[in-house]
mmCIF file of C-alpha atoms and ligand atoms in Angstrom:
data_model
loop_
_atom_site.group_PDB
_atom_site.id
_atom_site.type_symbol
_atom_site.label_atom_id
_atom_site.label_comp_id
_atom_site.label_asym_id
_atom_site.label_seq_id
_atom_site.Cartn_x
_atom_site.Cartn_y
_atom_site.Cartn_z
ATOM 1 C CA MET A 1 -14.433 -18.413 8.475
ATOM 2 C CA ASP A 2 -11.440 -18.381 10.793
ATOM 3 C CA ILE A 3 -9.717 -15.014 11.427
ATOM 4 C CA LYS A 4 -6.247 -15.323 12.970
ATOM 5 C CA PRO A 5 -4.128 -12.269 13.905
ATOM 6 C CA LEU A 6 -0.679 -12.383 12.284
ATOM 7 C CA THR A 7 1.216 -10.399 14.936
ATOM 8 C CA GLY A 8 0.634 -8.537 18.199
ATOM 9 C CA GLY A 9 -0.570 -5.416 16.417
ATOM 10 C CA LEU A 10 -1.073 -5.639 12.650
ATOM 11 C CA GLY A 11 -2.634 -7.978 10.109
ATOM 12 C CA ALA A 12 -4.826 -11.073 10.104
ATOM 13 C CA GLU A 13 -5.076 -14.249 8.060
ATOM 14 C CA ILE A 14 -8.566 -15.391 7.022
ATOM 15 C CA LEU A 15 -9.133 -19.067 6.281
ATOM 16 C CA GLY A 16 -12.256 -20.724 4.913
ATOM 17 C CA ALA A 17 -13.725 -17.543 3.373
ATOM 18 C CA ASP A 18 -15.063 -16.862 -0.119
ATOM 19 C CA VAL A 19 -14.920 -13.241 -1.320
ATOM 20 C CA ARG A 20 -17.764 -14.005 -3.802
ATOM 21 C CA ASP A 21 -20.206 -14.789 -0.972
ATOM 22 C CA ALA A 22 -22.211 -11.646 -0.111
ATOM 23 C CA ALA A 23 -23.121 -13.080 3.303
ATOM 24 C CA GLN A 24 -19.424 -13.085 4.289
ATOM 25 C CA ILE A 25 -18.702 -9.468 3.332
ATOM 26 C CA PRO A 26 -19.696 -7.875 6.704
ATOM 27 C CA ALA A 27 -17.274 -10.145 8.609
ATOM 28 C CA ILE A 28 -14.491 -9.429 6.074
ATOM 29 C CA LYS A 29 -15.155 -5.671 6.378
ATOM 30 C CA GLN A 30 -14.975 -5.898 10.163
ATOM 31 C CA ALA A 31 -11.678 -7.829 9.978
ATOM 32 C CA PHE A 32 -10.313 -5.166 7.608
ATOM 33 C CA THR A 33 -11.271 -2.365 10.036
ATOM 34 C CA ASP A 34 -9.833 -4.260 13.019
ATOM 35 C CA HIS A 35 -6.526 -5.420 11.489
ATOM 36 C CA SER A 36 -5.787 -2.961 8.578
ATOM 37 C CA VAL A 37 -4.171 -5.801 6.546
ATOM 38 C CA ILE A 38 -6.002 -9.051 5.791
ATOM 39 C CA VAL A 39 -4.887 -12.000 3.699
ATOM 40 C CA ILE A 40 -7.823 -14.124 2.540
ATOM 41 C CA ARG A 41 -6.324 -17.467 1.582
ATOM 42 C CA LYS A 42 -7.070 -19.653 -1.447
ATOM 43 C CA GLN A 43 -9.503 -17.613 -3.531
ATOM 44 C CA ASP A 44 -10.345 -19.250 -6.876
ATOM 45 C CA ILE A 45 -11.652 -16.058 -8.488
ATOM 46 C CA THR A 46 -11.811 -14.389 -11.906
ATOM 47 C CA PRO A 47 -10.889 -10.749 -12.603
ATOM 48 C CA ASP A 48 -14.640 -9.939 -12.558
ATOM 49 C CA ASP A 49 -14.935 -11.515 -9.073
ATOM 50 C CA HIS A 50 -11.932 -9.454 -7.947
ATOM 51 C CA LEU A 51 -13.593 -6.233 -9.154
ATOM 52 C CA ALA A 52 -16.972 -7.166 -7.646
ATOM 53 C CA PHE A 53 -15.288 -7.778 -4.270
ATOM 54 C CA ALA A 54 -13.478 -4.409 -4.463
ATOM 55 C CA ARG A 55 -16.761 -2.606 -5.251
ATOM 56 C CA GLN A 56 -18.113 -3.786 -1.880
ATOM 57 C CA PHE A 57 -15.698 -1.212 -0.394
ATOM 58 C CA GLY A 58 -16.175 1.707 -2.832
ATOM 59 C CA GLU A 59 -15.568 2.988 -6.351
ATOM 60 C CA ILE A 60 -12.571 1.641 -8.265
ATOM 61 C CA ASN A 61 -9.634 4.038 -8.661
ATOM 62 C CA VAL A 62 -7.878 3.262 -11.951
ATOM 63 C CA ASN A 63 -4.099 3.546 -11.561
ATOM 64 C CA ARG A 64 -2.547 5.875 -14.153
ATOM 65 C CA PHE A 65 0.944 4.359 -14.110
ATOM 66 C CA PHE A 66 0.622 0.555 -14.164
ATOM 67 C CA LYS A 67 0.015 -1.624 -17.201
ATOM 68 C CA PRO A 68 -3.591 -2.875 -16.997
ATOM 69 C CA VAL A 69 -4.800 -6.431 -17.542
ATOM 70 C CA ASP A 70 -5.725 -6.557 -21.287
ATOM 71 C CA THR A 71 -9.350 -7.561 -20.713
ATOM 72 C CA HIS A 72 -9.886 -5.491 -17.521
ATOM 73 C CA PRO A 73 -8.559 -1.899 -17.645
ATOM 74 C CA GLU A 74 -9.539 -1.339 -13.981
ATOM 75 C CA ILE A 75 -7.070 -4.019 -12.842
ATOM 76 C CA ALA A 76 -3.356 -3.121 -12.702
ATOM 77 C CA MET A 77 -0.671 -5.734 -13.307
ATOM 78 C CA VAL A 78 2.122 -5.910 -10.734
ATOM 79 C CA LEU A 79 4.605 -8.034 -12.625
ATOM 80 C CA LYS A 80 8.253 -9.028 -12.279
ATOM 81 C CA ASP A 81 9.503 -11.336 -15.039
ATOM 82 C CA GLU A 82 12.347 -13.864 -14.853
ATOM 83 C CA ASN A 83 14.706 -11.443 -16.618
ATOM 84 C CA GLN A 84 13.898 -8.334 -14.526
ATOM 85 C CA LYS A 85 16.035 -7.130 -11.636
ATOM 86 C CA SER A 86 13.890 -4.421 -10.050
ATOM 87 C CA ALA A 87 10.331 -4.852 -8.801
ATOM 88 C CA ILE A 88 7.394 -2.520 -8.382
ATOM 89 C CA GLY A 89 6.939 -1.255 -4.823
ATOM 90 C CA GLU A 90 10.375 -2.174 -3.430
ATOM 91 C CA ARG A 91 10.561 0.924 -1.223
ATOM 92 C CA TRP A 92 8.268 1.603 1.712
ATOM 93 C CA HIS A 93 5.243 3.518 0.489
ATOM 94 C CA THR A 94 1.530 4.182 0.747
ATOM 95 C CA ASP A 95 -0.415 3.797 -2.501
ATOM 96 C CA HIS A 96 -1.711 7.040 -4.036
ATOM 97 C CA SER A 97 -0.688 9.380 -1.178
ATOM 98 C CA TYR A 98 0.011 11.938 -3.953
ATOM 99 C CA ASP A 99 -3.733 12.200 -4.616
ATOM 100 C CA VAL A 100 -5.868 14.871 -2.913
ATOM 101 C CA GLU A 101 -8.273 12.090 -1.880
ATOM 102 C CA PRO A 102 -5.869 9.143 -1.419
ATOM 103 C CA ALA A 103 -6.983 5.581 -2.091
ATOM 104 C CA MET A 104 -8.735 3.795 0.749
ATOM 105 C CA CYS A 105 -7.352 0.336 0.098
ATOM 106 C CA SER A 106 -5.552 -1.828 -2.409
ATOM 107 C CA ILE A 107 -6.532 -5.432 -3.094
ATOM 108 C CA LEU A 108 -3.855 -7.745 -4.507
ATOM 109 C CA HIS A 109 -4.691 -11.154 -5.979
ATOM 110 C CA ALA A 110 -1.745 -13.561 -6.348
ATOM 111 C CA ILE A 111 -1.779 -15.090 -9.847
ATOM 112 C CA GLU A 112 1.807 -16.463 -10.051
ATOM 113 C CA VAL A 113 4.250 -16.487 -7.136
ATOM 114 C CA PRO A 114 7.820 -17.777 -6.830
ATOM 115 C CA GLN A 115 8.434 -20.972 -4.821
ATOM 116 C CA THR A 116 10.145 -18.897 -2.156
ATOM 117 C CA GLY A 117 10.462 -15.159 -1.636
ATOM 118 C CA GLY A 118 8.376 -12.314 -3.008
ATOM 119 C CA ASP A 119 6.679 -11.602 0.329
ATOM 120 C CA THR A 120 5.026 -8.251 1.103
ATOM 121 C CA VAL A 121 5.754 -6.465 4.392
ATOM 122 C CA PHE A 122 3.379 -3.981 6.045
ATOM 123 C CA ALA A 123 3.901 -1.406 8.806
ATOM 124 C CA SER A 124 1.275 0.000 11.182
ATOM 125 C CA MET A 125 1.169 3.787 11.136
ATOM 126 C CA GLY A 126 -1.075 3.824 14.231
ATOM 127 C CA MET A 127 1.434 1.856 16.312
ATOM 128 C CA ALA A 128 4.315 3.967 15.012
ATOM 129 C CA PHE A 129 2.558 7.166 16.136
ATOM 130 C CA GLU A 130 1.445 5.766 19.493
ATOM 131 C CA HIS A 131 5.022 4.749 20.378
ATOM 132 C CA LEU A 132 6.485 8.218 19.801
ATOM 133 C CA SER A 133 7.179 10.164 22.999
ATOM 134 C CA PRO A 134 4.372 12.606 23.949
ATOM 135 C CA ALA A 135 6.540 15.673 23.209
ATOM 136 C CA VAL A 136 7.294 14.473 19.668
ATOM 137 C CA GLN A 137 3.642 13.507 19.133
ATOM 138 C CA ALA A 138 2.592 17.045 20.113
ATOM 139 C CA PHE A 139 5.157 18.578 17.744
ATOM 140 C CA VAL A 140 4.258 16.536 14.642
ATOM 141 C CA LEU A 141 0.485 16.793 15.183
ATOM 142 C CA ASP A 142 0.409 20.335 13.779
ATOM 143 C CA LEU A 143 2.510 19.656 10.674
ATOM 144 C CA LYS A 144 1.469 19.102 7.057
ATOM 145 C CA ALA A 145 3.533 17.513 4.280
ATOM 146 C CA TRP A 146 3.606 17.568 0.488
ATOM 147 C CA HIS A 147 3.305 14.323 -1.480
ATOM 148 C CA SER A 148 4.018 13.998 -5.216
ATOM 149 C CA SER A 149 3.824 11.425 -8.011
ATOM 150 C CA ARG A 150 6.475 13.229 -10.102
ATOM 151 C CA HIS A 151 9.713 11.755 -8.764
ATOM 152 C CA ALA A 152 8.315 8.182 -8.604
ATOM 153 C CA PHE A 153 6.402 8.025 -11.901
ATOM 154 C CA GLY A 154 7.764 11.008 -13.900
ATOM 155 C CA ALA A 155 10.159 10.776 -16.864
ATOM 156 C CA GLU A 156 13.332 10.770 -14.763
ATOM 157 C CA ALA A 157 12.197 7.938 -12.495
ATOM 158 C CA VAL A 158 10.951 5.684 -15.275
ATOM 159 C CA SER A 159 14.014 6.147 -17.507
ATOM 160 C CA SER A 160 16.317 5.338 -14.577
ATOM 161 C CA GLU A 161 14.550 2.013 -13.977
ATOM 162 C CA PRO A 162 13.931 0.588 -17.456
ATOM 163 C CA ASN A 163 13.348 -2.923 -16.116
ATOM 164 C CA LYS A 164 10.038 -2.051 -14.505
ATOM 165 C CA THR A 165 8.107 -3.319 -17.481
ATOM 166 C CA GLY A 166 4.938 -3.607 -15.437
ATOM 167 C CA ARG A 167 4.508 0.134 -15.716
ATOM 168 C CA VAL A 168 2.838 1.968 -18.561
ATOM 169 C CA GLY A 169 5.504 4.665 -18.577
ATOM 170 C CA ASN A 170 2.688 7.195 -18.556
ATOM 171 C CA THR A 171 5.119 9.877 -17.370
ATOM 172 C CA HIS A 172 3.099 12.877 -18.554
ATOM 173 C CA ALA A 173 0.351 11.891 -16.070
ATOM 174 C CA ALA A 174 2.731 12.250 -13.095
ATOM 175 C CA THR A 175 1.538 15.712 -12.132
ATOM 176 C CA GLN A 176 -0.186 15.165 -8.782
ATOM 177 C CA ASP A 177 0.923 17.074 -5.686
ATOM 178 C CA ALA A 178 -1.118 16.973 -2.497
ATOM 179 C CA LEU A 179 -0.810 18.438 0.985
ATOM 180 C CA HIS A 180 -1.874 16.155 3.857
ATOM 181 C CA PRO A 181 -1.558 16.283 7.660
ATOM 182 C CA VAL A 182 1.580 14.491 8.922
ATOM 183 C CA VAL A 183 -0.666 12.755 11.461
ATOM 184 C CA ILE A 184 -4.200 11.864 10.359
ATOM 185 C CA ARG A 185 -7.299 10.698 12.178
ATOM 186 C CA HIS A 186 -8.275 7.483 10.418
ATOM 187 C CA PRO A 187 -11.595 7.934 8.546
ATOM 188 C CA LEU A 188 -12.992 4.542 9.718
ATOM 189 C CA SER A 189 -11.446 3.810 13.121
ATOM 190 C CA GLY A 190 -10.713 7.341 14.377
ATOM 191 C CA ARG A 191 -7.225 6.131 15.364
ATOM 192 C CA ARG A 192 -4.323 8.565 14.943
ATOM 193 C CA GLY A 193 -1.520 7.509 12.583
ATOM 194 C CA ILE A 194 1.541 8.856 10.762
ATOM 195 C CA TYR A 195 0.823 9.778 7.142
ATOM 196 C CA VAL A 196 4.182 10.414 5.435
ATOM 197 C CA ASN A 197 6.138 7.838 3.415
ATOM 198 C CA PRO A 198 9.595 7.587 1.781
ATOM 199 C CA ASP A 199 8.362 7.101 -1.807
ATOM 200 C CA PHE A 200 5.910 9.957 -2.231
ATOM 201 C CA THR A 201 6.399 12.525 0.557
ATOM 202 C CA THR A 202 8.640 15.333 -0.661
ATOM 203 C CA ARG A 203 8.656 17.967 2.095
ATOM 204 C CA ILE A 204 7.106 19.107 5.350
ATOM 205 C CA ASP A 205 5.286 22.348 4.630
ATOM 206 C CA GLY A 206 6.789 25.530 6.099
ATOM 207 C CA LEU A 207 10.107 23.989 7.246
ATOM 208 C CA SER A 208 13.551 24.412 5.698
ATOM 209 C CA GLU A 209 14.820 21.472 3.651
ATOM 210 C CA GLU A 210 17.230 20.464 6.450
ATOM 211 C CA GLU A 211 14.507 20.626 9.098
ATOM 212 C CA SER A 212 12.046 18.749 6.908
ATOM 213 C CA ASP A 213 14.585 16.007 6.112
ATOM 214 C CA ALA A 214 15.474 15.560 9.788
ATOM 215 C CA ILE A 215 11.836 15.211 10.906
ATOM 216 C CA LEU A 216 10.926 12.886 8.036
ATOM 217 C CA GLN A 217 13.956 10.643 8.667
ATOM 218 C CA MET A 218 13.091 10.451 12.381
ATOM 219 C CA LEU A 219 9.505 9.426 11.521
ATOM 220 C CA TYR A 220 10.680 6.904 8.902
ATOM 221 C CA ARG A 221 13.076 5.224 11.397
ATOM 222 C CA GLN A 222 10.133 4.936 13.816
ATOM 223 C CA CYS A 223 7.852 3.341 11.175
ATOM 224 C CA GLU A 224 10.624 0.888 10.197
ATOM 225 C CA ARG A 225 10.681 -0.734 13.660
ATOM 226 C CA PRO A 226 9.864 -4.448 13.112
ATOM 227 C CA GLU A 227 7.530 -4.651 16.122
ATOM 228 C CA PHE A 228 5.043 -2.570 14.093
ATOM 229 C CA HIS A 229 5.197 -4.910 11.064
ATOM 230 C CA CYS A 230 3.579 -8.015 9.617
ATOM 231 C CA ARG A 231 4.699 -10.068 6.623
ATOM 232 C CA ILE A 232 2.569 -11.877 4.060
ATOM 233 C CA ARG A 233 4.004 -15.059 2.525
ATOM 234 C CA TRP A 234 1.974 -15.590 -0.630
ATOM 235 C CA GLN A 235 0.369 -18.680 -2.133
ATOM 236 C CA PRO A 236 -1.349 -18.560 -5.562
ATOM 237 C CA GLY A 237 -4.976 -17.480 -5.118
ATOM 238 C CA ASP A 238 -4.389 -15.422 -1.972
ATOM 239 C CA VAL A 239 -6.142 -12.053 -1.805
ATOM 240 C CA THR A 240 -4.524 -9.451 0.451
ATOM 241 C CA MET A 241 -6.143 -6.101 1.101
ATOM 242 C CA TRP A 242 -4.628 -3.275 3.078
ATOM 243 C CA ASP A 243 -5.741 0.108 4.320
ATOM 244 C CA ASN A 244 -3.548 2.779 2.747
ATOM 245 C CA ARG A 245 -4.510 5.293 5.464
ATOM 246 C CA ALA A 246 -3.258 2.990 8.240
ATOM 247 C CA THR A 247 -0.198 1.234 6.766
ATOM 248 C CA TRP A 248 2.948 1.350 4.688
ATOM 249 C CA HIS A 249 3.984 -1.603 2.549
ATOM 250 C CA ARG A 250 6.936 -2.817 0.472
ATOM 251 C CA ALA A 251 7.493 -5.729 -1.882
ATOM 252 C CA ILE A 252 10.493 -7.915 -0.974
ATOM 253 C CA ASN A 253 12.573 -8.374 -4.130
ATOM 254 C CA ASP A 254 14.482 -11.597 -3.322
ATOM 255 C CA TYR A 255 13.449 -13.934 -6.180
ATOM 256 C CA HIS A 256 15.577 -13.003 -9.234
ATOM 257 C CA GLY A 257 15.143 -15.431 -12.111
ATOM 258 C CA HIS A 258 11.537 -16.227 -11.157
ATOM 259 C CA ARG A 259 8.245 -14.716 -12.255
ATOM 260 C CA ARG A 260 5.700 -13.090 -9.933
ATOM 261 C CA LEU A 261 2.363 -11.716 -11.180
ATOM 262 C CA MET A 262 -0.238 -9.981 -9.060
ATOM 263 C CA HIS A 263 -3.486 -8.272 -10.065
ATOM 264 C CA ARG A 264 -4.118 -5.078 -8.129
ATOM 265 C CA VAL A 265 -7.375 -3.169 -7.688
ATOM 266 C CA THR A 266 -7.407 0.116 -5.779
ATOM 267 C CA VAL A 267 -10.494 1.616 -4.148
ATOM 268 C CA GLU A 268 -11.233 5.357 -3.882
ATOM 269 C CA GLY A 269 -10.825 7.103 -0.545
ATOM 270 C CA VAL A 270 -11.664 10.491 0.970
ATOM 271 C CA ALA A 271 -9.780 13.665 1.891
ATOM 272 C CA LEU A 272 -7.838 13.143 5.128
ATOM 273 C CA SER A 273 -8.316 15.131 8.341
ATOM 274 C CA ALA A 274 -5.711 16.125 10.895
ATOM 275 C CA ALA A 275 -5.656 14.142 14.144
HETATM 276 C C1 SIN B 301 2.432 -2.631 -4.395
HETATM 277 O O1 SIN B 301 3.296 -1.900 -3.972
HETATM 278 O O2 SIN B 301 1.287 -2.250 -4.564
HETATM 279 C C2 SIN B 301 2.774 -4.075 -4.730
HETATM 280 C C3 SIN B 301 3.143 -4.855 -3.539
HETATM 281 C C4 SIN B 301 3.611 -6.237 -3.903
HETATM 282 O O3 SIN B 301 3.789 -6.528 -5.088
HETATM 283 O O4 SIN B 301 3.814 -7.043 -3.006
#
């Protein structure tokens, strides 16, 4: 297989691989650890193959809020139809940060993609932290922040975005709140990285609302710098997996009138430690 970095700091493209081949899994795992986001091109796989590949990394975490594939309840559908305006995952976020043990990785398989558009953009939380000035690094290292599923998946959020038909609308299950360090030490690489995100982080613990907002906005502007990003342009069959403890991501919603269908499997993670 050929592993080609996508940018100076985040992401790699893998050509000539087969996720069904057990002999290739160690090299894929290494590429995942090294690059945090990997796109494995041209995978002709079934939903069972997708799940078997995900299980090489850990237990499956079944998403409570997305509509599942009829035949495979462990696979979530990420769907935008021709007649929908909004898309799932349009804002920068980290999957499942509202869980006490947030998901390790998400694995997206492209089933139907528009001719153009519908890319996914990723941001490196390690690079974002490393490029803060030392004084700001020292300040944020001691902080913790609250994350919640309520405002994103609760009744208010779902009723205000009725076009997101890919979701179950399982609003009563949106009850998770979790406290995590603002800067974590990555469980696999040991690298330090920012762990707050605009979709699910609600507040820095122990600060006033004004103080919390100011610090979070400063960190978000840092993470939004394009030199910390990579962008995946999808082809049908591509499998992209990303480390939720090392990255943010957002779906680019620039393909109105066209259909895009992804299958997503999420893998369990561990409790996160301060850096
Ligand atoms: C997601 O946020 O998990 C979906 C990303 C995408 O559809 O590109």
